[in-house]
Structure formats: structure tokens, C-alpha cells
């Protein structure tokens, strides 16, 4: 697979991630800075490294499943797996300017 196709698929994955919202904050998980990395293998297997706003996040069980299911709806994606990490811990500094503006932090 060439790098252009990987980049196109990466863009589609990011667009899909921007449709998923933290239930307590009216901003999508990508703009919140919860997505640390997206890996796409040669076989179109996708692995997403992400965090949560806190270890006690009420959606810790359901959000990764929702993400995997939505990413799998992209035609080219063969499989999707979400890995949760708290290293580094999420802070408000990780939010995009757009998210900070939306939440009144700017």
C-alpha cells in the first residue's frame, strides 16, 4: 500500500473520530485531544491510541467500543482496535484551539 492511500485512509479515520463526542463535554474526542495516535498497517488494520479525560471516566467501557465500531464502518478498514493509555495524562492543554474556544477557555 502506498503512503498516499494510507494518508487518505488516515484522513477518513480522523473525520470519523470527529463524529464521536465525549458525553459530558460538547466537543468531539479528536478536538478534545483524546486521540494520541492512529496507526494503519499495510493490511488496513487500524490501531488507535487514546486516553480519557480521567481514569474514572464514566464511558471508559463504552467509548472504545463505539470508536472501534464507527471506524470499522469505513469501507477500507479491515479491523479496528482501541488502546487506552494514561501516559501522558490528559490535560486541557491537549485540546485544539477550536475546542478551547467552544468551551470558553479562550
PDB file of N, CA and C in Angstrom:
ATOM      1  N   UNK A   1       0.849  -1.173   0.000  1.00  0.00           N
ATOM      2  CA  UNK A   1       0.000   0.000   0.000  1.00  0.00           C
ATOM      3  C   UNK A   1       0.893   1.234   0.000  1.00  0.00           C
ATOM      4  N   UNK A   2       0.562   2.187  -0.839  1.00  0.00           N
ATOM      5  CA  UNK A   2       1.405   3.370  -0.886  1.00  0.00           C
ATOM      6  C   UNK A   2       1.006   4.367   0.201  1.00  0.00           C
ATOM      7  N   UNK A   3       1.922   5.291   0.469  1.00  0.00           N
ATOM      8  CA  UNK A   3       1.709   6.229   1.569  1.00  0.00           C
ATOM      9  C   UNK A   3       0.537   7.163   1.321  1.00  0.00           C
ATOM     10  N   UNK A   4       0.235   7.440   0.048  1.00  0.00           N
ATOM     11  CA  UNK A   4      -0.901   8.313  -0.266  1.00  0.00           C
ATOM     12  C   UNK A   4      -2.216   7.658   0.145  1.00  0.00           C
ATOM     13  N   UNK A   5      -2.352   6.349  -0.111  1.00  0.00           N
ATOM     14  CA  UNK A   5      -3.571   5.639   0.287  1.00  0.00           C
ATOM     15  C   UNK A   5      -3.684   5.570   1.798  1.00  0.00           C
ATOM     16  N   UNK A   6      -2.554   5.383   2.481  1.00  0.00           N
ATOM     17  CA  UNK A   6      -2.568   5.358   3.948  1.00  0.00           C
ATOM     18  C   UNK A   6      -3.008   6.722   4.475  1.00  0.00           C
ATOM     19  N   UNK A   7      -2.472   7.799   3.880  1.00  0.00           N
ATOM     20  CA  UNK A   7      -2.837   9.151   4.305  1.00  0.00           C
ATOM     21  C   UNK A   7      -4.326   9.406   4.071  1.00  0.00           C
ATOM     22  N   UNK A   8      -4.849   8.964   2.921  1.00  0.00           N
ATOM     23  CA  UNK A   8      -6.276   9.125   2.641  1.00  0.00           C
ATOM     24  C   UNK A   8      -7.126   8.388   3.665  1.00  0.00           C
ATOM     25  N   UNK A   9      -6.721   7.160   3.989  1.00  0.00           N
ATOM     26  CA  UNK A   9      -7.459   6.388   4.983  1.00  0.00           C
ATOM     27  C   UNK A   9      -7.337   7.047   6.350  1.00  0.00           C
ATOM     28  N   UNK A  10      -6.152   7.552   6.675  1.00  0.00           N
ATOM     29  CA  UNK A  10      -5.964   8.271   7.935  1.00  0.00           C
ATOM     30  C   UNK A  10      -6.898   9.462   8.043  1.00  0.00           C
ATOM     31  N   UNK A  11      -7.059  10.196   6.935  1.00  0.00           N
ATOM     32  CA  UNK A  11      -7.978  11.339   6.919  1.00  0.00           C
ATOM     33  C   UNK A  11      -9.414  10.888   7.155  1.00  0.00           C
ATOM     34  N   UNK A  12      -9.802   9.773   6.538  1.00  0.00           N
ATOM     35  CA  UNK A  12     -11.159   9.254   6.733  1.00  0.00           C
ATOM     36  C   UNK A  12     -11.383   8.852   8.189  1.00  0.00           C
ATOM     37  N   UNK A  13     -10.350   8.264   8.793  1.00  0.00           N
ATOM     38  CA  UNK A  13     -10.460   7.845  10.199  1.00  0.00           C
ATOM     39  C   UNK A  13     -10.630   9.074  11.089  1.00  0.00           C
ATOM     40  N   UNK A  14      -9.828  10.113  10.843  1.00  0.00           N
ATOM     41  CA  UNK A  14      -9.936  11.344  11.635  1.00  0.00           C
ATOM     42  C   UNK A  14     -11.334  11.949  11.473  1.00  0.00           C
ATOM     43  N   UNK A  15     -11.846  11.981  10.247  1.00  0.00           N
ATOM     44  CA  UNK A  15     -13.197  12.515  10.024  1.00  0.00           C
ATOM     45  C   UNK A  15     -14.232  11.722  10.820  1.00  0.00           C
ATOM     46  N   UNK A  16     -14.058  10.405  10.867  1.00  0.00           N
ATOM     47  CA  UNK A  16     -14.984   9.558  11.633  1.00  0.00           C
ATOM     48  C   UNK A  16     -14.844   9.844  13.131  1.00  0.00           C
ATOM     49  N   UNK A  17     -13.601  10.018  13.610  1.00  0.00           N
ATOM     50  CA  UNK A  17     -13.380  10.306  15.028  1.00  0.00           C
ATOM     51  C   UNK A  17     -14.026  11.630  15.429  1.00  0.00           C
ATOM     52  N   UNK A  18     -14.094  12.555  14.496  1.00  0.00           N
ATOM     53  CA  UNK A  18     -14.698  13.864  14.781  1.00  0.00           C
ATOM     54  C   UNK A  18     -16.216  13.795  14.892  1.00  0.00           C
ATOM     55  N   UNK A  19     -16.804  12.609  14.657  1.00  0.00           N
ATOM     56  CA  UNK A  19     -18.249  12.445  14.829  1.00  0.00           C
ATOM     57  C   UNK A  19     -18.579  11.824  16.182  1.00  0.00           C
ATOM     58  N   UNK A  20     -17.550  11.540  16.987  1.00  0.00           N
ATOM     59  CA  UNK A  20     -17.742  10.882  18.280  1.00  0.00           C
ATOM     60  C   UNK A  20     -17.481  11.910  19.376  1.00  0.00           C
ATOM     61  N   UNK A  21     -18.439  12.051  20.268  1.00  0.00           N
ATOM     62  CA  UNK A  21     -18.350  13.074  21.301  1.00  0.00           C
ATOM     63  C   UNK A  21     -18.218  12.470  22.685  1.00  0.00           C
ATOM     64  N   UNK A  22     -17.475  13.159  23.528  1.00  0.00           N
ATOM     65  CA  UNK A  22     -17.446  12.836  24.946  1.00  0.00           C
ATOM     66  C   UNK A  22     -18.839  13.198  25.466  1.00  0.00           C
ATOM     67  N   UNK A  23     -19.512  12.298  26.176  1.00  0.00           N
ATOM     68  CA  UNK A  23     -20.888  12.576  26.589  1.00  0.00           C
ATOM     69  C   UNK A  23     -21.013  13.728  27.586  1.00  0.00           C
ATOM     70  N   UNK A  24     -19.940  14.079  28.258  1.00  0.00           N
ATOM     71  CA  UNK A  24     -20.013  15.137  29.264  1.00  0.00           C
ATOM     72  C   UNK A  24     -19.528  16.485  28.739  1.00  0.00           C
ATOM     73  N   UNK A  25     -18.870  16.479  27.593  1.00  0.00           N
ATOM     74  CA  UNK A  25     -18.296  17.707  27.044  1.00  0.00           C
ATOM     75  C   UNK A  25     -18.763  17.822  25.591  1.00  0.00           C
ATOM     76  N   UNK A  26     -19.344  18.950  25.189  1.00  0.00           N
ATOM     77  CA  UNK A  26     -19.905  19.057  23.832  1.00  0.00           C
ATOM     78  C   UNK A  26     -18.861  19.298  22.737  1.00  0.00           C
ATOM     79  N   UNK A  27     -17.779  18.517  22.778  1.00  0.00           N
ATOM     80  CA  UNK A  27     -16.702  18.629  21.792  1.00  0.00           C
ATOM     81  C   UNK A  27     -16.308  17.207  21.402  1.00  0.00           C
ATOM     82  N   UNK A  28     -15.960  17.017  20.113  1.00  0.00           N
ATOM     83  CA  UNK A  28     -15.609  15.661  19.686  1.00  0.00           C
ATOM     84  C   UNK A  28     -14.270  15.223  20.291  1.00  0.00           C
ATOM     85  N   UNK A  29     -14.075  13.910  20.333  1.00  0.00           N
ATOM     86  CA  UNK A  29     -12.905  13.340  21.009  1.00  0.00           C
ATOM     87  C   UNK A  29     -11.588  13.721  20.342  1.00  0.00           C
ATOM     88  N   UNK A  30     -11.618  13.987  19.031  1.00  0.00           N
ATOM     89  CA  UNK A  30     -10.386  14.371  18.339  1.00  0.00           C
ATOM     90  C   UNK A  30      -9.969  15.778  18.755  1.00  0.00           C
ATOM     91  N   UNK A  31     -10.911  16.724  18.715  1.00  0.00           N
ATOM     92  CA  UNK A  31     -10.601  18.109  19.090  1.00  0.00           C
ATOM     93  C   UNK A  31     -10.285  18.233  20.581  1.00  0.00           C
ATOM     94  N   UNK A  32     -10.822  17.311  21.387  1.00  0.00           N
ATOM     95  CA  UNK A  32     -10.510  17.316  22.821  1.00  0.00           C
ATOM     96  C   UNK A  32      -9.066  16.900  23.087  1.00  0.00           C
ATOM     97  N   UNK A  33      -8.433  16.285  22.100  1.00  0.00           N
ATOM     98  CA  UNK A  33      -7.059  15.823  22.288  1.00  0.00           C
ATOM     99  C   UNK A  33      -6.974  14.449  22.924  1.00  0.00           C
ATOM    100  N   UNK A  34      -8.056  13.698  22.873  1.00  0.00           N
ATOM    101  CA  UNK A  34      -8.049  12.358  23.469  1.00  0.00           C
ATOM    102  C   UNK A  34      -7.370  11.325  22.575  1.00  0.00           C
ATOM    103  N   UNK A  35      -7.251  11.616  21.280  1.00  0.00           N
ATOM    104  CA  UNK A  35      -6.608  10.683  20.351  1.00  0.00           C
ATOM    105  C   UNK A  35      -5.127  11.020  20.286  1.00  0.00           C
ATOM    106  N   UNK A  36      -4.288  10.098  20.735  1.00  0.00           N
ATOM    107  CA  UNK A  36      -2.846  10.329  20.725  1.00  0.00           C
ATOM    108  C   UNK A  36      -2.215   9.916  19.406  1.00  0.00           C
ATOM    109  N   UNK A  37      -2.691   8.803  18.819  1.00  0.00           N
ATOM    110  CA  UNK A  37      -2.096   8.339  17.568  1.00  0.00           C
ATOM    111  C   UNK A  37      -3.050   7.388  16.862  1.00  0.00           C
ATOM    112  N   UNK A  38      -2.928   7.340  15.537  1.00  0.00           N
ATOM    113  CA  UNK A  38      -3.687   6.405  14.708  1.00  0.00           C
ATOM    114  C   UNK A  38      -2.672   5.684  13.830  1.00  0.00           C
ATOM    115  N   UNK A  39      -2.651   4.370  13.937  1.00  0.00           N
ATOM    116  CA  UNK A  39      -1.736   3.549  13.147  1.00  0.00           C
ATOM    117  C   UNK A  39      -2.546   2.764  12.120  1.00  0.00           C
ATOM    118  N   UNK A  40      -2.069   2.729  10.882  1.00  0.00           N
ATOM    119  CA  UNK A  40      -2.709   1.938   9.835  1.00  0.00           C
ATOM    120  C   UNK A  40      -1.657   0.989   9.273  1.00  0.00           C
ATOM    121  N   UNK A  41      -1.949  -0.313   9.333  1.00  0.00           N
ATOM    122  CA  UNK A  41      -0.991  -1.305   8.808  1.00  0.00           C
ATOM    123  C   UNK A  41      -1.167  -1.457   7.309  1.00  0.00           C
ATOM    124  N   UNK A  42      -0.256  -2.206   6.700  1.00  0.00           N
ATOM    125  CA  UNK A  42      -0.324  -2.497   5.261  1.00  0.00           C
ATOM    126  C   UNK A  42      -1.628  -3.202   4.898  1.00  0.00           C
ATOM    127  N   UNK A  43      -2.193  -3.938   5.858  1.00  0.00           N
ATOM    128  CA  UNK A  43      -3.432  -4.693   5.621  1.00  0.00           C
ATOM    129  C   UNK A  43      -4.684  -3.905   5.994  1.00  0.00           C
ATOM    130  N   UNK A  44      -4.516  -2.606   6.275  1.00  0.00           N
ATOM    131  CA  UNK A  44      -5.630  -1.745   6.693  1.00  0.00           C
ATOM    132  C   UNK A  44      -6.200  -2.111   8.061  1.00  0.00           C
ATOM    133  N   UNK A  45      -5.357  -2.693   8.901  1.00  0.00           N
ATOM    134  CA  UNK A  45      -5.729  -2.874  10.299  1.00  0.00           C
ATOM    135  C   UNK A  45      -5.434  -1.548  10.987  1.00  0.00           C
ATOM    136  N   UNK A  46      -6.371  -1.064  11.774  1.00  0.00           N
ATOM    137  CA  UNK A  46      -6.222   0.239  12.419  1.00  0.00           C
ATOM    138  C   UNK A  46      -6.088   0.054  13.922  1.00  0.00           C
ATOM    139  N   UNK A  47      -5.129   0.767  14.488  1.00  0.00           N
ATOM    140  CA  UNK A  47      -4.970   0.787  15.943  1.00  0.00           C
ATOM    141  C   UNK A  47      -4.983   2.252  16.361  1.00  0.00           C
ATOM    142  N   UNK A  48      -5.797   2.560  17.339  1.00  0.00           N
ATOM    143  CA  UNK A  48      -5.922   3.933  17.833  1.00  0.00           C
ATOM    144  C   UNK A  48      -5.459   3.962  19.275  1.00  0.00           C
ATOM    145  N   UNK A  49      -4.500   4.833  19.539  1.00  0.00           N
ATOM    146  CA  UNK A  49      -4.002   5.030  20.897  1.00  0.00           C
ATOM    147  C   UNK A  49      -4.666   6.290  21.425  1.00  0.00           C
ATOM    148  N   UNK A  50      -5.374   6.150  22.527  1.00  0.00           N
ATOM    149  CA  UNK A  50      -6.106   7.298  23.055  1.00  0.00           C
ATOM    150  C   UNK A  50      -6.090   7.310  24.576  1.00  0.00           C
ATOM    151  N   UNK A  51      -6.601   8.377  25.118  1.00  0.00           N
ATOM    152  CA  UNK A  51      -6.746   8.492  26.558  1.00  0.00           C
ATOM    153  C   UNK A  51      -8.170   8.915  26.862  1.00  0.00           C
ATOM    154  N   UNK A  52      -8.467   9.051  28.119  1.00  0.00           N
ATOM    155  CA  UNK A  52      -9.761   9.553  28.572  1.00  0.00           C
ATOM    156  C   UNK A  52      -9.497  10.781  29.431  1.00  0.00           C
ATOM    157  N   UNK A  53     -10.534  11.587  29.656  1.00  0.00           N
ATOM    158  CA  UNK A  53     -10.325  12.806  30.449  1.00  0.00           C
ATOM    159  C   UNK A  53      -9.917  12.476  31.879  1.00  0.00           C
ATOM    160  N   UNK A  54     -10.293  11.294  32.365  1.00  0.00           N
ATOM    161  CA  UNK A  54      -9.832  10.835  33.680  1.00  0.00           C
ATOM    162  C   UNK A  54      -9.955   9.314  33.732  1.00  0.00           C
ATOM    163  N   UNK A  55      -9.172   8.670  34.608  1.00  0.00           N
ATOM    164  CA  UNK A  55      -9.270   7.205  34.735  1.00  0.00           C
ATOM    165  C   UNK A  55     -10.669   6.755  35.179  1.00  0.00           C
ATOM    166  N   UNK A  56     -11.414   7.646  35.841  1.00  0.00           N
ATOM    167  CA  UNK A  56     -12.753   7.307  36.324  1.00  0.00           C
ATOM    168  C   UNK A  56     -13.842   7.722  35.344  1.00  0.00           C
ATOM    169  N   UNK A  57     -13.462   8.003  34.115  1.00  0.00           N
ATOM    170  CA  UNK A  57     -14.408   8.453  33.092  1.00  0.00           C
ATOM    171  C   UNK A  57     -15.568   7.462  32.994  1.00  0.00           C
ATOM    172  N   UNK A  58     -16.817   7.959  33.039  1.00  0.00           N
ATOM    173  CA  UNK A  58     -17.968   7.047  33.012  1.00  0.00           C
ATOM    174  C   UNK A  58     -18.113   6.255  31.711  1.00  0.00           C
ATOM    175  N   UNK A  59     -17.456   6.682  30.640  1.00  0.00           N
ATOM    176  CA  UNK A  59     -17.568   5.958  29.364  1.00  0.00           C
ATOM    177  C   UNK A  59     -16.325   5.116  29.065  1.00  0.00           C
ATOM    178  N   UNK A  60     -15.524   4.846  30.083  1.00  0.00           N
ATOM    179  CA  UNK A  60     -14.285   4.079  29.881  1.00  0.00           C
ATOM    180  C   UNK A  60     -14.544   2.721  29.236  1.00  0.00           C
ATOM    181  N   UNK A  61     -15.698   2.130  29.520  1.00  0.00           N
ATOM    182  CA  UNK A  61     -16.028   0.821  28.949  1.00  0.00           C
ATOM    183  C   UNK A  61     -16.649   0.940  27.568  1.00  0.00           C
ATOM    184  N   UNK A  62     -17.489   1.945  27.358  1.00  0.00           N
ATOM    185  CA  UNK A  62     -18.287   2.013  26.131  1.00  0.00           C
ATOM    186  C   UNK A  62     -17.642   2.832  25.016  1.00  0.00           C
ATOM    187  N   UNK A  63     -16.881   3.878  25.342  1.00  0.00           N
ATOM    188  CA  UNK A  63     -16.319   4.741  24.311  1.00  0.00           C
ATOM    189  C   UNK A  63     -15.359   4.001  23.371  1.00  0.00           C
ATOM    190  N   UNK A  64     -14.419   3.200  23.883  1.00  0.00           N
ATOM    191  CA  UNK A  64     -13.536   2.464  22.955  1.00  0.00           C
ATOM    192  C   UNK A  64     -14.310   1.554  22.001  1.00  0.00           C
ATOM    193  N   UNK A  65     -15.363   0.918  22.480  1.00  0.00           N
ATOM    194  CA  UNK A  65     -16.177   0.041  21.635  1.00  0.00           C
ATOM    195  C   UNK A  65     -16.872   0.864  20.555  1.00  0.00           C
ATOM    196  N   UNK A  66     -17.421   2.018  20.938  1.00  0.00           N
ATOM    197  CA  UNK A  66     -18.078   2.897  19.959  1.00  0.00           C
ATOM    198  C   UNK A  66     -17.093   3.339  18.883  1.00  0.00           C
ATOM    199  N   UNK A  67     -15.881   3.695  19.299  1.00  0.00           N
ATOM    200  CA  UNK A  67     -14.855   4.132  18.348  1.00  0.00           C
ATOM    201  C   UNK A  67     -14.513   3.001  17.380  1.00  0.00           C
ATOM    202  N   UNK A  68     -14.265   1.806  17.921  1.00  0.00           N
ATOM    203  CA  UNK A  68     -13.933   0.661  17.067  1.00  0.00           C
ATOM    204  C   UNK A  68     -15.053   0.390  16.067  1.00  0.00           C
ATOM    205  N   UNK A  69     -16.302   0.413  16.533  1.00  0.00           N
ATOM    206  CA  UNK A  69     -17.434   0.136  15.645  1.00  0.00           C
ATOM    207  C   UNK A  69     -17.545   1.189  14.547  1.00  0.00           C
ATOM    208  N   UNK A  70     -17.396   2.460  14.895  1.00  0.00           N
ATOM    209  CA  UNK A  70     -17.536   3.521  13.886  1.00  0.00           C
ATOM    210  C   UNK A  70     -16.383   3.492  12.881  1.00  0.00           C
ATOM    211  N   UNK A  71     -15.172   3.230  13.340  1.00  0.00           N
ATOM    212  CA  UNK A  71     -14.025   3.180  12.425  1.00  0.00           C
ATOM    213  C   UNK A  71     -14.167   1.988  11.481  1.00  0.00           C
ATOM    214  N   UNK A  72     -14.718   0.888  11.983  1.00  0.00           N
ATOM    215  CA  UNK A  72     -14.920  -0.297  11.131  1.00  0.00           C
ATOM    216  C   UNK A  72     -15.932  -0.035  10.013  1.00  0.00           C
ATOM    217  N   UNK A  73     -16.763   0.991  10.147  1.00  0.00           N
ATOM    218  CA  UNK A  73     -17.745   1.287   9.087  1.00  0.00           C
ATOM    219  C   UNK A  73     -17.076   1.890   7.850  1.00  0.00           C
ATOM    220  N   UNK A  74     -15.811   2.308   7.970  1.00  0.00           N
ATOM    221  CA  UNK A  74     -15.079   2.821   6.810  1.00  0.00           C
ATOM    222  C   UNK A  74     -14.727   1.622   5.937  1.00  0.00           C
ATOM    223  N   UNK A  75     -15.127   1.697   4.683  1.00  0.00           N
ATOM    224  CA  UNK A  75     -15.031   0.548   3.775  1.00  0.00           C
ATOM    225  C   UNK A  75     -13.639  -0.086   3.742  1.00  0.00           C
ATOM    226  N   UNK A  76     -12.590   0.729   3.703  1.00  0.00           N
ATOM    227  CA  UNK A  76     -11.235   0.186   3.553  1.00  0.00           C
ATOM    228  C   UNK A  76     -10.675  -0.447   4.828  1.00  0.00           C
ATOM    229  N   UNK A  77     -11.273  -0.167   5.978  1.00  0.00           N
ATOM    230  CA  UNK A  77     -10.733  -0.650   7.257  1.00  0.00           C
ATOM    231  C   UNK A  77     -11.060  -2.127   7.431  1.00  0.00           C
ATOM    232  N   UNK A  78     -10.007  -2.911   7.658  1.00  0.00           N
ATOM    233  CA  UNK A  78     -10.174  -4.352   7.859  1.00  0.00           C
ATOM    234  C   UNK A  78     -10.548  -4.642   9.317  1.00  0.00           C
ATOM    235  N   UNK A  79      -9.810  -4.032  10.247  1.00  0.00           N
ATOM    236  CA  UNK A  79     -10.116  -4.208  11.666  1.00  0.00           C
ATOM    237  C   UNK A  79      -9.731  -2.929  12.406  1.00  0.00           C
ATOM    238  N   UNK A  80     -10.306  -2.757  13.584  1.00  0.00           N
ATOM    239  CA  UNK A  80     -10.004  -1.568  14.387  1.00  0.00           C
ATOM    240  C   UNK A  80      -9.876  -1.979  15.850  1.00  0.00           C
ATOM    241  N   UNK A  81      -8.862  -1.424  16.479  1.00  0.00           N
ATOM    242  CA  UNK A  81      -8.608  -1.715  17.892  1.00  0.00           C
ATOM    243  C   UNK A  81      -8.252  -0.404  18.579  1.00  0.00           C
ATOM    244  N   UNK A  82      -8.815  -0.194  19.764  1.00  0.00           N
ATOM    245  CA  UNK A  82      -8.509   0.993  20.555  1.00  0.00           C
ATOM    246  C   UNK A  82      -7.715   0.567  21.779  1.00  0.00           C
ATOM    247  N   UNK A  83      -6.621   1.264  22.011  1.00  0.00           N
ATOM    248  CA  UNK A  83      -5.829   1.032  23.221  1.00  0.00           C
ATOM    249  C   UNK A  83      -5.892   2.302  24.055  1.00  0.00           C
ATOM    250  N   UNK A  84      -6.244   2.141  25.329  1.00  0.00           N
ATOM    251  CA  UNK A  84      -6.331   3.275  26.254  1.00  0.00           C
ATOM    252  C   UNK A  84      -5.019   3.392  27.010  1.00  0.00           C
ATOM    253  N   UNK A  85      -4.531   4.621  27.127  1.00  0.00           N
ATOM    254  CA  UNK A  85      -3.329   4.872  27.911  1.00  0.00           C
ATOM    255  C   UNK A  85      -3.558   6.109  28.773  1.00  0.00           C
ATOM    256  N   UNK A  86      -2.864   6.186  29.872  1.00  0.00           N
ATOM    257  CA  UNK A  86      -2.898   7.395  30.695  1.00  0.00           C
ATOM    258  C   UNK A  86      -1.496   7.970  30.819  1.00  0.00           C
ATOM    259  N   UNK A  87      -0.667   7.669  29.827  1.00  0.00           N
ATOM    260  CA  UNK A  87       0.695   8.169  29.791  1.00  0.00           C
ATOM    261  C   UNK A  87       0.941   8.832  28.447  1.00  0.00           C
ATOM    262  N   UNK A  88       0.912  10.125  28.348  1.00  0.00           N
ATOM    263  CA  UNK A  88       0.738  11.086  29.455  1.00  0.00           C
ATOM    264  C   UNK A  88      -0.739  11.272  29.804  1.00  0.00           C
ATOM    265  N   UNK A  89      -0.977  11.760  31.010  1.00  0.00           N
ATOM    266  CA  UNK A  89      -2.338  12.061  31.448  1.00  0.00           C
ATOM    267  C   UNK A  89      -2.884  13.193  30.592  1.00  0.00           C
ATOM    268  N   UNK A  90      -4.179  13.150  30.304  1.00  0.00           N
ATOM    269  CA  UNK A  90      -4.827  14.200  29.528  1.00  0.00           C
ATOM    270  C   UNK A  90      -4.932  15.470  30.364  1.00  0.00           C
ATOM    271  N   UNK A  91      -4.697  16.603  29.724  1.00  0.00           N
ATOM    272  CA  UNK A  91      -4.920  17.903  30.359  1.00  0.00           C
ATOM    273  C   UNK A  91      -5.647  18.791  29.354  1.00  0.00           C
ATOM    274  N   UNK A  92      -6.199  19.879  29.820  1.00  0.00           N
ATOM    275  CA  UNK A  92      -6.906  20.807  28.937  1.00  0.00           C
ATOM    276  C   UNK A  92      -5.978  21.384  27.871  1.00  0.00           C
ATOM    277  N   UNK A  93      -4.679  21.397  28.121  1.00  0.00           N
ATOM    278  CA  UNK A  93      -3.718  21.902  27.135  1.00  0.00           C
ATOM    279  C   UNK A  93      -3.706  21.075  25.856  1.00  0.00           C
ATOM    280  N   UNK A  94      -4.210  19.840  25.914  1.00  0.00           N
ATOM    281  CA  UNK A  94      -4.202  18.957  24.752  1.00  0.00           C
ATOM    282  C   UNK A  94      -5.356  19.247  23.797  1.00  0.00           C
ATOM    283  N   UNK A  95      -6.289  20.089  24.225  1.00  0.00           N
ATOM    284  CA  UNK A  95      -7.426  20.417  23.366  1.00  0.00           C
ATOM    285  C   UNK A  95      -6.980  21.338  22.235  1.00  0.00           C
ATOM    286  N   UNK A  96      -7.657  21.219  21.098  1.00  0.00           N
ATOM    287  CA  UNK A  96      -7.385  22.118  19.977  1.00  0.00           C
ATOM    288  C   UNK A  96      -7.877  23.514  20.339  1.00  0.00           C
ATOM    289  N   UNK A  97      -7.401  24.505  19.585  1.00  0.00           N
ATOM    290  CA  UNK A  97      -7.875  25.880  19.789  1.00  0.00           C
ATOM    291  C   UNK A  97      -9.396  25.930  19.615  1.00  0.00           C
ATOM    292  N   UNK A  98      -9.887  25.179  18.623  1.00  0.00           N
ATOM    293  CA  UNK A  98     -11.331  25.133  18.356  1.00  0.00           C
ATOM    294  C   UNK A  98     -12.105  24.643  19.580  1.00  0.00           C
ATOM    295  N   UNK A  99     -11.601  23.578  20.215  1.00  0.00           N
ATOM    296  CA  UNK A  99     -12.272  23.029  21.403  1.00  0.00           C
ATOM    297  C   UNK A  99     -12.216  24.021  22.548  1.00  0.00           C
ATOM    298  N   UNK A 100     -11.073  24.651  22.758  1.00  0.00           N
ATOM    299  CA  UNK A 100     -10.940  25.635  23.841  1.00  0.00           C
ATOM    300  C   UNK A 100     -11.895  26.798  23.630  1.00  0.00           C
ATOM    301  N   UNK A 101     -12.026  27.232  22.388  1.00  0.00           N
ATOM    302  CA  UNK A 101     -12.931  28.323  22.055  1.00  0.00           C
ATOM    303  C   UNK A 101     -14.384  27.897  22.335  1.00  0.00           C
ATOM    304  N   UNK A 102     -14.739  26.704  21.894  1.00  0.00           N
ATOM    305  CA  UNK A 102     -16.091  26.174  22.072  1.00  0.00           C
ATOM    306  C   UNK A 102     -16.477  26.090  23.544  1.00  0.00           C
ATOM    307  N   UNK A 103     -15.502  25.725  24.382  1.00  0.00           N
ATOM    308  CA  UNK A 103     -15.768  25.551  25.803  1.00  0.00           C
ATOM    309  C   UNK A 103     -15.516  26.822  26.617  1.00  0.00           C
ATOM    310  N   UNK A 104     -15.147  27.905  25.933  1.00  0.00           N
ATOM    311  CA  UNK A 104     -14.954  29.170  26.635  1.00  0.00           C
ATOM    312  C   UNK A 104     -13.638  29.284  27.375  1.00  0.00           C
ATOM    313  N   UNK A 105     -12.635  28.524  26.973  1.00  0.00           N
ATOM    314  CA  UNK A 105     -11.321  28.607  27.628  1.00  0.00           C
ATOM    315  C   UNK A 105     -10.417  29.644  26.997  1.00  0.00           C
ATOM    316  N   UNK A 106     -10.847  30.260  25.897  1.00  0.00           N
ATOM    317  CA  UNK A 106     -10.044  31.291  25.229  1.00  0.00           C
ATOM    318  C   UNK A 106     -10.728  32.630  25.353  1.00  0.00           C
TER     319      UNK A 106
END
